[in-house]
Amino acid sequence: MTDWKKSACILCENNCGIEVQLDDAQKHIVRTRGDEAHPASQGYLCQKASRLDYYQNGKDRILSPLKKRADGSFEEISWEQAIAEVAERFTRLKDDFGGKSIFYYGGGGQGNHLPGAYSSATRKALGSSYRSNALAQEKTGEFWVNGQMLGTMVRGDFEHCEVAVFIGKNPWQSHGIPRSRITLKDIQKDPSRKMVVIDPVRTETADMADYHLQLKPGTDAWLLNAMIAIMFEESLIDTAFVVRHCDEFDAVKAMVEHVNIAEHCLIAGLDEALVRATTRCIANAGSAAFFEDLGVQMNRHSTVVSYLEKLVWILSGNFGKEGAQYIPAYLQNIAGSGKSNRQSPVVCANIISGLVPCNVIADEILTDHPNRYRGMLVESANPAHSLAESGRFKAALQSLDTLVVIDIAMSETAVLADYILPAKTQYEKYEATFFNFEFPKNYFHLRHPLFEAPNGPLSEAEIHARLVEALNVLPENLIPDLREAKAKGAAELKIAFMTSMQSNPKLAALAPVVLYRVLANGGGATDNNAGEGSVLWPLAQMFAMRDAESLAGAGFEGKNAGDELYAAMLSEKSGFVFAIDDYAKSWKRLQSNNGRIQLATPQLLALWQNMLNSSVKENSEFPLVLCAGERRAYTANTINRDPAWRRKDVEGALRVSTHDAERLGLKTNDKARLTTAGGSVETTIEVSERMQTGHLSLPNGAGLDNNLREGKVERVGIAANQLTLASNRDDFAGTPLHKFVEARLEAI
Ligand SMILES: Nc1nc2c(c(=O)[nH]1)N[C@H]1C(S)=C(S)[C@@H](COP(=O)(O)OP(=O)(O)OC[C@H]3O[C@@H](n4cnc5c(=O)[nH]c(N)nc54)[C@H](O)[C@@H]3O)O[C@H]1N2
Ligand SMILES: Nc1nc2c(c(=O)[nH]1)N[C@H]1C(S)=C(S)[C@@H](COP(=O)(O)OP(=O)(O)OC[C@H]3O[C@@H](n4cnc5c(=O)[nH]c(N)nc54)[C@H](O)[C@@H]3O)O[C@H]1N2
Ligand code: SF4
Ligand SMILES: [Mo]
């Protein structure tokens, strides 16, 4: 076994720091422990991190570029041929139909965000302007609401809050806050702190809560209306905060006047006294941190719920102070502006933060509309499995003129491609994420390669550099000139780079691959050789200009602060703190027009009114509600493809309440038929006391197809999106309502 090497776990957005030992052949991860020196995770790991070798040595790895033959099988081709033909096919689409006909999907998953940075160059070179990724099937509604109210994203300070509120979020399993289980236990142990969980399921997190509002699935909008109305009725509003910092209070007040608290609690299936006690607990606390996640973001009225959730913490004065909501420093803002000033070309869906709603992509392809998408580049994503109504989405991918997939493995998406470009795994290259949202200290971690890559795969940085070169968009002398400047020193390079970008604004978009070619001439990350980390150089310089104060707080000061930050990015193998703020900083980061929080806008009010006008209807054909994709002990999207990685619940059973199971005569391990408007499957049952009557739950990421290339497909478990419909989506943001899939269940 080798020495302990540092990296990070890539199975969820926490990216906990790890130390691993490899086998003698340097092929496998044989031991894993938490990296105590990592500034965010501090040695913390959950049970999934010990299973990372299932990723590194995963099923169905692709080692050579592949081209689809007419008979549907794949032919191995050289990189020269692959790059030339992909560039040629996309160029033809661009010439015939415009670059807008080439759609880009993906760019990064739970552990890898550098590919997305490099792909921006390829997209620019192709003139491709429509894109999307998983954020547009979960977070875009919230991004837009944040944009309306605050002009930027926010997070909650769970480390220091008096009251923690989780709505549609199960951090015990899904994490999302650093060292989740330790933070949850700290709150539970401290009698002066409280935990509120709003979830129809009695989750592991709910077990720890002081207040568990176990509402009926899909009724959060009614519950939150009741809570806001209670705040008005019981004078629980932080009036001083509202007067000082907020606009449009009267508009909210006018809306709430029509809310009947008792009726709304009844719709949510909750005891009014409990809702009142919970509301008081939140509003009277010195501070409260909130986390809303998929349980509401993939559910009925999701955009309105995001809005009402924010009203609760704003009206109770929980922003810009310790233990409340904050705006973190960022290197790369993955949430975007939250603005929606563009629509998709075929169905005119709202594009939020630059992302086309995932649920309309198939509609934008399966049409004869002249502006339909005709080509697609998919990278680090598996939309054929992860997007709603996979049958129809696969048909859409197959009907494209050209589909190119950059992946490490033969995924459900890759198998449909005309060309597959094999990538190095996240442990064979420099890699990082921009999931760093902590505050007042924020950190960044560039991971160094653990393994030598096998012959064949390339990093995305190299793939995009080759594609951009093949598209003939770089001025001939640019790279030699910049390399010459680099040889003279960092200051010379900076001047030469800035001058070339200013002289030709079109070049700025190609900067990632330009810098990769200049900074990363092979090998490891040293002062002037940054591997795939090259794209961090401009991010470091821009952060130094944008947020010198926070950077100085972390010890990077003076005119070379940007260079020093970049050097630390390359050298700090456990990650490091790049920004330290004080709590008041969130106020300076507000991006609303007048520096005040907007409690209402005409669009928000219109959505809210629509929700209040709506009603809850029973569906006699599908009387149950299925949560299609919940996070469990051994789920991790489709990052680990081999079902054997799960230590338990290998198949991913359908969880059914005791009452429903008795009614249907079902026991754990029985088979049953689950039917929705989208499909019908046979599934294994787990009777669970955690579930309420009428509610069913399937895990996410199960039902993967192994052995796709050989054609002898092996599938274990249910792929949740066999059962979902793309039309089951939020009216405004277009995000799927996967947590509210009407269903019926029958014993077999
Ligand atoms: N183990 C594991 N962790 C993960 C991931 C993984 O695949 N596996 N994926 C990561 C990713 S990509 C994401 S986006 C996050 C998601 O993290 P979460 O959002 O926490 O994950 P989910 O389990 O999908 O949904 C959260 C909760 O919503 C509840 N819920 C269902 N219906 C309703 C409802 O009507 N109202 C309310 N209030 N709640 C409801 C469910 O019971 C569940 O407990 O997790 C990340 N972490
Ligand atoms: N019904 C239902 N559907 C859901 C959800 C749900 O709860 N219910 N959850 C949704 C959520 S929140 C999310 S985030 C999405 C996730 O869905 P996707 O965004 O599609 O992400 P993954 O499934 O993780 O797929 C990642 C792909 O990247 C590949 N990969 C891994 N490492 C690398 C690399 O270094 N380079 C390249 N090029 N490729 C790599 C993997 O092999 C895999 O094919 O799923 C969503 N789909
Ligand atoms: S899966 Fe567990 S160990 Fe891995 S990053 Fe998430 S919380 Fe950390
Ligand atoms: Mo996600």
Coordinates of N, CA and C in Angstrom, one line a residue, residues 301-491:
H301 N -46.5 23.7 -6.7 CA -46.3 25.2 -6.4 C -44.8 25.4 -6.0
S302 N -43.9 24.7 -6.6 CA -42.5 24.8 -6.0 C -41.9 26.3 -6.0
T303 N -42.2 27.0 -7.1 CA -41.6 28.4 -7.1 C -42.3 29.3 -6.0
V304 N -43.6 29.1 -5.8 CA -44.3 29.9 -4.8 C -43.8 29.4 -3.4
V305 N -43.6 28.1 -3.2 CA -43.1 27.7 -1.9 C -41.7 28.3 -1.6
S306 N -40.8 28.4 -2.6 CA -39.5 29.0 -2.4 C -39.7 30.5 -2.0
Y307 N -40.7 31.1 -2.5 CA -41.0 32.5 -2.2 C -41.5 32.6 -0.7
L308 N -42.5 31.8 -0.4 CA -43.1 31.8 1.0 C -42.1 31.4 2.0
E309 N -41.2 30.5 1.7 CA -40.2 30.1 2.7 C -39.3 31.3 3.0
K310 N -39.0 32.0 1.9 CA -38.1 33.2 2.1 C -38.9 34.3 2.9
L311 N -40.2 34.4 2.7 CA -40.9 35.4 3.5 C -40.8 35.1 5.0
V312 N -40.9 33.8 5.3 CA -40.9 33.4 6.7 C -39.6 33.9 7.4
W313 N -38.4 33.7 6.7 CA -37.2 34.1 7.4 C -36.9 35.6 7.3
I314 N -37.4 36.2 6.2 CA -37.2 37.6 6.1 C -38.1 38.4 7.1
L315 N -39.4 38.0 7.2 CA -40.3 38.7 8.1 C -39.9 38.5 9.6
S316 N -39.2 37.4 9.8 CA -38.7 37.2 11.2 C -37.3 37.7 11.4
G317 N -36.8 38.5 10.4 CA -35.5 39.2 10.6 C -34.3 38.3 10.5
N318 N -34.4 37.2 9.8 CA -33.3 36.3 9.8 C -32.4 36.4 8.6
F319 N -31.8 37.5 8.4 CA -30.8 37.7 7.3 C -29.7 38.6 7.8
G320 N -28.5 38.3 7.4 CA -27.4 39.2 7.7 C -26.9 39.3 9.1
K321 N -27.2 38.3 9.9 CA -26.6 38.2 11.2 C -26.2 36.8 11.5
E322 N -25.5 36.6 12.6 CA -25.0 35.3 12.9 C -26.1 34.3 13.1
G323 N -26.0 33.1 12.5 CA -27.0 32.1 12.7 C -28.2 32.2 11.8
A324 N -28.2 33.2 10.9 CA -29.3 33.4 10.0 C -28.9 33.1 8.5
Q325 N -29.6 33.8 7.6 CA -29.3 33.6 6.2 C -28.1 34.6 5.8
Y326 N -27.3 34.1 4.9 CA -26.1 35.0 4.5 C -25.9 34.8 3.0
I327 N -25.0 35.7 2.4 CA -24.6 35.6 1.0 C -23.1 35.3 1.0
P328 N -22.8 34.1 0.5 CA -21.3 33.8 0.6 C -20.5 34.5 -0.5
A329 N -19.2 34.5 -0.2 CA -18.2 34.9 -1.2 C -18.2 33.8 -2.3
Y330 N -17.9 34.1 -3.5 CA -17.8 33.1 -4.5 C -16.6 33.3 -5.5
L331 N -16.1 32.2 -6.0 CA -15.1 32.2 -7.0 C -15.8 32.1 -8.4
Q332 N -16.7 31.2 -8.5 CA -17.5 31.0 -9.7 C -18.9 30.9 -9.2
N333 N -19.8 31.7 -9.7 CA -21.2 31.7 -9.2 C -22.1 30.7 -9.9
I334 N -22.3 29.6 -9.4 CA -23.0 28.6 -10.2 C -24.5 28.8 -10.2
A335 N -25.0 29.7 -9.2 CA -26.4 30.0 -9.2 C -26.8 31.0 -10.2
G336 N -25.8 31.7 -10.8 CA -26.1 32.7 -11.8 C -26.9 33.9 -11.1
S337 N -27.5 34.7 -12.0 CA -28.2 35.9 -11.5 C -29.6 35.7 -11.0
G338 N -30.2 34.5 -11.4 CA -31.6 34.3 -11.0 C -32.5 35.1 -12.0
K339 N -31.9 35.8 -12.9 CA -32.7 36.6 -13.9 C -33.3 35.6 -14.9
S340 N -34.5 36.1 -15.4 CA -35.1 35.4 -16.5 C -35.5 36.4 -17.5
N341 N -34.6 36.6 -18.5 CA -35.0 37.6 -19.5 C -34.9 37.0 -20.9
R342 N -35.0 35.7 -21.0 CA -34.9 35.0 -22.2 C -35.9 33.8 -22.2
Q343 N -36.3 33.3 -23.3 CA -37.2 32.2 -23.4 C -36.6 31.1 -24.3
S344 N -37.0 29.9 -24.1 CA -36.5 28.8 -25.0 C -37.1 29.0 -26.4
P345 N -36.4 28.5 -27.5 CA -36.8 28.9 -28.8 C -38.1 28.2 -29.3
V346 N -38.4 27.1 -28.8 CA -39.6 26.4 -29.4 C -40.8 26.5 -28.5
V347 N -40.7 26.2 -27.2 CA -41.9 26.2 -26.4 C -42.0 27.5 -25.5
C348 N -41.0 28.4 -25.7 CA -41.0 29.7 -25.0 C -41.0 29.5 -23.5
A349 N -40.3 28.5 -23.0 CA -40.2 28.3 -21.5 C -39.2 29.4 -20.9
N350 N -39.5 29.8 -19.7 CA -38.6 30.8 -19.0 C -37.2 30.2 -18.8
I351 N -36.2 30.9 -19.3 CA -34.8 30.5 -19.1 C -34.4 31.3 -17.8
I352 N -33.9 30.5 -16.8 CA -33.6 31.2 -15.5 C -32.1 30.9 -15.3
S353 N -31.4 32.0 -14.9 CA -29.9 31.9 -14.7 C -29.2 31.2 -16.0
G354 N -29.8 31.5 -17.1 CA -29.2 31.0 -18.4 C -29.5 29.5 -18.7
L355 N -30.4 28.9 -17.9 CA -30.6 27.4 -18.0 C -32.1 27.2 -18.6
V356 N -32.1 26.4 -19.6 CA -33.4 26.0 -20.2 C -34.0 24.9 -19.2
P357 N -35.3 25.0 -18.9 CA -35.8 24.0 -18.0 C -35.6 22.6 -18.5
C358 N -35.1 21.7 -17.7 CA -34.8 20.3 -18.2 C -36.1 19.7 -18.8
N359 N -37.2 20.0 -18.2 CA -38.5 19.3 -18.6 C -39.0 19.7 -20.0
V360 N -38.4 20.7 -20.6 CA -38.9 21.1 -21.9 C -37.9 20.7 -23.0
I361 N -36.8 20.2 -22.6 CA -35.8 19.9 -23.7 C -36.3 18.9 -24.8
A362 N -37.0 17.9 -24.3 CA -37.5 16.9 -25.3 C -38.5 17.6 -26.3
D363 N -39.4 18.5 -25.7 CA -40.3 19.3 -26.5 C -39.6 20.1 -27.5
E364 N -38.4 20.6 -27.2 CA -37.7 21.5 -28.1 C -37.0 20.7 -29.2
I365 N -37.0 19.4 -29.1 CA -36.3 18.6 -30.1 C -37.4 17.8 -31.0
L366 N -38.4 17.3 -30.3 CA -39.4 16.4 -31.0 C -40.4 17.3 -31.7
T367 N -40.0 18.0 -32.7 CA -40.9 19.0 -33.3 C -40.3 19.3 -34.7
D368 N -41.2 19.8 -35.6 CA -40.6 20.3 -36.9 C -40.3 21.8 -36.9
H369 N -40.4 22.4 -35.7 CA -40.2 23.8 -35.6 C -38.8 24.2 -36.1
P370 N -38.7 25.2 -36.9 CA -37.4 25.5 -37.6 C -36.3 25.8 -36.6
N371 N -36.6 26.3 -35.4 CA -35.6 26.6 -34.4 C -35.3 25.5 -33.4
R372 N -35.7 24.3 -33.7 CA -35.5 23.2 -32.8 C -34.0 22.9 -32.6
Y373 N -33.6 22.2 -31.5 CA -32.2 21.8 -31.3 C -32.0 20.6 -32.2
R374 N -30.8 20.6 -32.9 CA -30.6 19.5 -33.8 C -29.3 18.8 -33.4
G375 N -28.5 19.4 -32.6 CA -27.3 18.7 -32.1 C -27.2 18.9 -30.6
M376 N -26.5 18.0 -30.0 CA -26.3 18.2 -28.5 C -25.0 17.7 -28.1
L377 N -24.4 18.4 -27.2 CA -23.1 18.0 -26.5 C -23.5 17.8 -25.0
V378 N -23.3 16.5 -24.6 CA -23.6 16.2 -23.2 C -22.3 15.9 -22.5
E379 N -22.1 16.4 -21.3 CA -20.8 16.2 -20.6 C -21.1 16.1 -19.1
S380 N -20.5 15.0 -18.5 CA -20.6 14.8 -17.1 C -22.0 14.8 -16.6
A381 N -22.9 14.2 -17.4 CA -24.3 14.2 -16.9 C -24.9 13.0 -17.7
N382 N -26.0 12.5 -17.1 CA -26.7 11.3 -17.6 C -28.2 11.6 -17.8
P383 N -28.5 12.6 -18.6 CA -29.9 13.0 -18.7 C -30.9 11.9 -19.2
A384 N -30.4 10.9 -19.9 CA -31.3 9.9 -20.4 C -31.8 9.1 -19.2
H385 N -31.1 9.2 -18.1 CA -31.6 8.5 -16.8 C -32.2 9.5 -15.8
S386 N -31.6 10.7 -15.8 CA -31.9 11.6 -14.7 C -33.1 12.6 -15.0
L387 N -33.4 12.7 -16.3 CA -34.5 13.6 -16.6 C -35.9 12.9 -16.6
A388 N -36.9 13.7 -16.5 CA -38.3 13.1 -16.4 C -38.6 12.4 -17.7
E389 N -39.5 11.4 -17.6 CA -40.0 10.7 -18.8 C -38.9 10.2 -19.7
S390 N -38.0 9.3 -19.1 CA -36.8 9.0 -19.8 C -37.1 8.3 -21.2
G391 N -38.2 7.6 -21.3 CA -38.5 7.0 -22.6 C -38.6 8.1 -23.7
R392 N -39.3 9.2 -23.4 CA -39.5 10.2 -24.4 C -38.2 11.0 -24.6
F393 N -37.4 11.2 -23.5 CA -36.2 11.9 -23.6 C -35.2 11.2 -24.5
K394 N -35.2 9.9 -24.3 CA -34.3 9.0 -25.1 C -34.7 9.2 -26.6
A395 N -36.0 9.2 -26.9 CA -36.4 9.3 -28.2 C -36.0 10.7 -28.8
A396 N -36.0 11.7 -28.0 CA -35.5 13.0 -28.4 C -34.0 12.9 -28.8
L397 N -33.2 12.3 -27.9 CA -31.8 12.3 -28.1 C -31.5 11.5 -29.4
Q398 N -32.3 10.4 -29.7 CA -32.1 9.6 -30.9 C -32.5 10.3 -32.1
S399 N -33.4 11.3 -32.0 CA -33.8 12.0 -33.2 C -32.9 13.2 -33.6
L400 N -31.9 13.4 -32.8 CA -31.0 14.5 -33.1 C -30.1 14.2 -34.3
D401 N -29.7 15.2 -35.0 CA -28.7 15.0 -36.1 C -27.4 14.5 -35.6
T402 N -27.0 15.1 -34.5 CA -25.7 14.7 -33.9 C -25.7 14.8 -32.4
L403 N -25.4 13.7 -31.7 CA -25.3 13.7 -30.2 C -23.9 13.3 -29.9
V404 N -23.2 14.1 -29.1 CA -21.8 13.8 -28.7 C -21.8 13.8 -27.1
V405 N -21.3 12.7 -26.6 CA -21.3 12.6 -25.1 C -19.9 12.4 -24.6
I406 N -19.5 13.3 -23.6 CA -18.2 13.2 -22.9 C -18.5 12.5 -21.6
D407 N -18.0 11.3 -21.4 CA -18.3 10.6 -20.1 C -17.1 9.7 -19.9
I408 N -17.1 9.1 -18.6 CA -16.1 8.1 -18.3 C -16.6 6.7 -18.6
A409 N -17.9 6.6 -18.7 CA -18.5 5.3 -18.7 C -19.7 5.2 -19.7
M410 N -20.0 4.0 -20.1 CA -21.1 3.8 -21.0 C -22.5 4.0 -20.3
S411 N -22.9 5.2 -20.2 CA -24.2 5.5 -19.5 C -25.4 5.3 -20.4
E412 N -26.5 5.4 -19.8 CA -27.8 5.4 -20.6 C -27.8 6.5 -21.7
T413 N -27.1 7.6 -21.4 CA -27.1 8.7 -22.4 C -26.0 8.4 -23.4
A414 N -24.8 7.9 -23.0 CA -23.7 7.7 -23.9 C -24.1 6.7 -25.0
V415 N -24.8 5.6 -24.6 CA -25.1 4.6 -25.5 C -26.0 5.1 -26.7
L416 N -26.6 6.3 -26.6 CA -27.4 6.8 -27.7 C -26.6 7.7 -28.6
A417 N -25.3 8.0 -28.2 CA -24.5 9.0 -28.9 C -24.0 8.6 -30.3
D418 N -23.8 9.6 -31.1 CA -23.1 9.3 -32.4 C -21.6 9.2 -32.2
Y419 N -21.1 10.0 -31.2 CA -19.7 10.0 -30.8 C -19.6 10.0 -29.3
I420 N -18.8 9.1 -28.7 CA -18.5 9.2 -27.3 C -17.0 9.6 -27.1
L421 N -16.8 10.6 -26.4 CA -15.4 11.0 -26.1 C -15.1 10.7 -24.7
P422 N -14.1 9.7 -24.4 CA -13.9 9.2 -23.1 C -13.1 10.2 -22.3
A423 N -13.5 10.4 -21.0 CA -12.8 11.4 -20.1 C -12.1 10.6 -19.1
K424 N -11.0 11.3 -18.6 CA -10.3 10.8 -17.4 C -11.3 10.9 -16.2
T425 N -11.2 10.0 -15.2 CA -12.1 10.1 -14.1 C -11.6 11.3 -13.2
Q426 N -12.4 11.6 -12.2 CA -12.1 12.7 -11.4 C -10.9 12.5 -10.5
Y427 N -10.4 11.2 -10.4 CA -9.2 11.0 -9.7 C -8.0 10.8 -10.6
E428 N -8.2 11.1 -11.9 CA -7.0 11.0 -12.8 C -6.6 12.3 -13.3
K429 N -7.2 13.4 -12.8 CA -6.9 14.8 -13.3 C -7.1 15.7 -12.1
Y430 N -6.7 17.0 -12.4 CA -7.0 18.0 -11.4 C -8.5 18.3 -11.5
E431 N -9.2 18.4 -10.3 CA -10.6 18.6 -10.4 C -11.1 19.4 -9.1
A432 N -12.2 20.0 -9.2 CA -12.7 20.9 -8.2 C -14.2 21.1 -8.4
T433 N -14.9 21.6 -7.3 CA -16.2 22.0 -7.5 C -16.3 23.5 -7.0
F434 N -17.4 24.1 -7.4 CA -17.7 25.4 -6.9 C -18.9 25.4 -6.0
F435 N -19.1 24.2 -5.3 CA -20.1 24.1 -4.2 C -19.6 24.7 -2.9
N436 N -18.8 25.8 -2.9 CA -18.3 26.3 -1.7 C -19.2 27.5 -1.3
F437 N -20.1 27.3 -0.3 CA -21.0 28.3 0.0 C -20.9 28.7 1.5
E438 N -19.8 28.4 2.1 CA -19.7 28.6 3.6 C -19.5 30.0 3.9
F439 N -19.7 30.3 5.2 CA -19.7 31.7 5.7 C -19.6 31.7 7.2
P440 N -18.9 32.6 7.9 CA -18.1 33.7 7.4 C -16.8 33.3 6.7
K441 N -16.4 32.0 7.0 CA -15.2 31.5 6.3 C -15.6 30.7 5.1
N442 N -15.0 30.9 3.9 CA -15.3 30.1 2.8 C -14.0 29.5 2.3
Y443 N -14.1 28.3 1.7 CA -12.9 27.6 1.3 C -13.0 27.1 -0.1
F444 N -11.9 26.6 -0.6 CA -11.8 26.1 -2.0 C -10.8 24.9 -1.9
H445 N -11.1 23.9 -2.8 CA -10.2 22.7 -2.8 C -10.0 22.2 -4.2
L446 N -8.7 22.4 -4.7 CA -8.4 21.8 -6.0 C -7.7 20.4 -5.7
R447 N -8.4 19.3 -6.2 CA -7.8 18.0 -5.9 C -6.8 17.7 -7.0
H448 N -5.7 17.0 -6.5 CA -4.7 16.6 -7.5 C -4.9 15.1 -7.9
P449 N -4.4 14.7 -9.0 CA -4.7 13.3 -9.5 C -4.2 12.3 -8.5
L450 N -5.0 11.2 -8.3 CA -4.5 10.1 -7.5 C -3.9 9.0 -8.3
F451 N -4.4 8.9 -9.6 CA -4.0 7.8 -10.4 C -3.5 8.3 -11.8
E452 N -2.6 7.6 -12.4 CA -2.3 7.8 -13.8 C -3.5 7.3 -14.6
A453 N -3.9 8.1 -15.6 CA -5.0 7.6 -16.4 C -4.6 6.5 -17.3
P454 N -5.4 5.5 -17.6 CA -5.1 4.6 -18.7 C -5.0 5.2 -20.0
N455 N -4.3 4.6 -21.0 CA -4.2 5.1 -22.3 C -5.6 5.3 -22.9
G456 N -5.8 6.4 -23.5 CA -7.1 6.6 -24.2 C -7.9 7.8 -23.7
P457 N -8.4 7.8 -22.5 CA -9.2 9.0 -22.0 C -8.4 10.2 -21.9
L458 N -9.0 11.4 -22.1 CA -8.4 12.7 -22.0 C -9.2 13.5 -20.9
S459 N -8.6 14.5 -20.4 CA -9.4 15.4 -19.5 C -10.3 16.2 -20.4
E460 N -11.3 16.8 -19.8 CA -12.2 17.6 -20.6 C -11.5 18.9 -21.0
A461 N -10.5 19.4 -20.2 CA -9.8 20.5 -20.6 C -9.1 20.3 -22.0
E462 N -8.5 19.1 -22.1 CA -7.8 18.7 -23.3 C -8.8 18.5 -24.4
I463 N -9.9 17.9 -24.1 CA -10.9 17.7 -25.2 C -11.4 19.0 -25.8
H464 N -11.7 19.9 -24.9 CA -12.2 21.2 -25.3 C -11.1 22.0 -26.0
A465 N -9.9 21.9 -25.6 CA -8.8 22.6 -26.3 C -8.7 22.1 -27.7
R466 N -8.8 20.8 -27.8 CA -8.7 20.2 -29.2 C -9.9 20.6 -30.1
L467 N -11.1 20.6 -29.5 CA -12.3 21.0 -30.3 C -12.1 22.4 -30.7
V468 N -11.8 23.3 -29.8 CA -11.7 24.7 -30.2 C -10.6 24.9 -31.2
E469 N -9.5 24.2 -31.1 CA -8.4 24.3 -32.2 C -9.0 23.8 -33.5
A470 N -9.7 22.7 -33.5 CA -10.3 22.1 -34.7 C -11.3 23.1 -35.3
L471 N -11.9 23.9 -34.5 CA -12.9 24.8 -35.0 C -12.3 26.1 -35.6
N472 N -11.0 26.2 -35.5 CA -10.2 27.3 -36.1 C -10.6 28.7 -35.7
V473 N -10.7 28.9 -34.4 CA -11.2 30.2 -33.9 C -10.1 31.0 -33.2
L474 N -9.0 30.3 -32.9 CA -7.9 31.0 -32.2 C -6.9 31.7 -33.1
P475 N -6.6 33.0 -32.9 CA -5.6 33.7 -33.7 C -4.3 32.9 -33.6
E476 N -3.6 32.9 -34.7 CA -2.5 32.0 -34.9 C -1.4 32.2 -33.8
N477 N -1.1 33.5 -33.5 CA 0.1 33.7 -32.7 C -0.2 33.8 -31.2
L478 N -1.5 33.7 -30.9 CA -1.9 34.0 -29.5 C -1.2 33.1 -28.5
I479 N -1.2 31.8 -28.7 CA -0.7 30.9 -27.7 C 0.8 31.0 -27.6
P480 N 1.6 31.0 -28.8 CA 3.0 31.2 -28.7 C 3.4 32.5 -28.0
D481 N 2.6 33.6 -28.3 CA 2.9 34.9 -27.7 C 2.8 34.8 -26.1
L482 N 1.7 34.2 -25.7 CA 1.4 34.2 -24.3 C 2.4 33.3 -23.6
R483 N 2.8 32.2 -24.2 CA 3.8 31.3 -23.6 C 5.1 32.1 -23.4
E484 N 5.4 32.9 -24.4 CA 6.6 33.7 -24.3 C 6.6 34.7 -23.1
A485 N 5.4 35.3 -23.0 CA 5.2 36.2 -21.9 C 5.3 35.5 -20.5
K486 N 4.8 34.3 -20.5 CA 4.8 33.5 -19.3 C 6.2 33.2 -18.9
A487 N 7.1 32.9 -19.9 CA 8.5 32.6 -19.6 C 9.2 33.7 -18.9
K488 N 8.7 35.0 -19.2 CA 9.3 36.1 -18.6 C 8.8 36.4 -17.1
G489 N 7.6 35.8 -16.8 CA 7.2 36.0 -15.4 C 5.7 36.2 -15.3
A490 N 5.2 36.1 -14.1 CA 3.7 36.2 -13.8 C 3.2 37.5 -14.2
A491 N 3.9 38.6 -13.9 CA 3.4 40.0 -14.2 C 3.3 40.2 -15.7

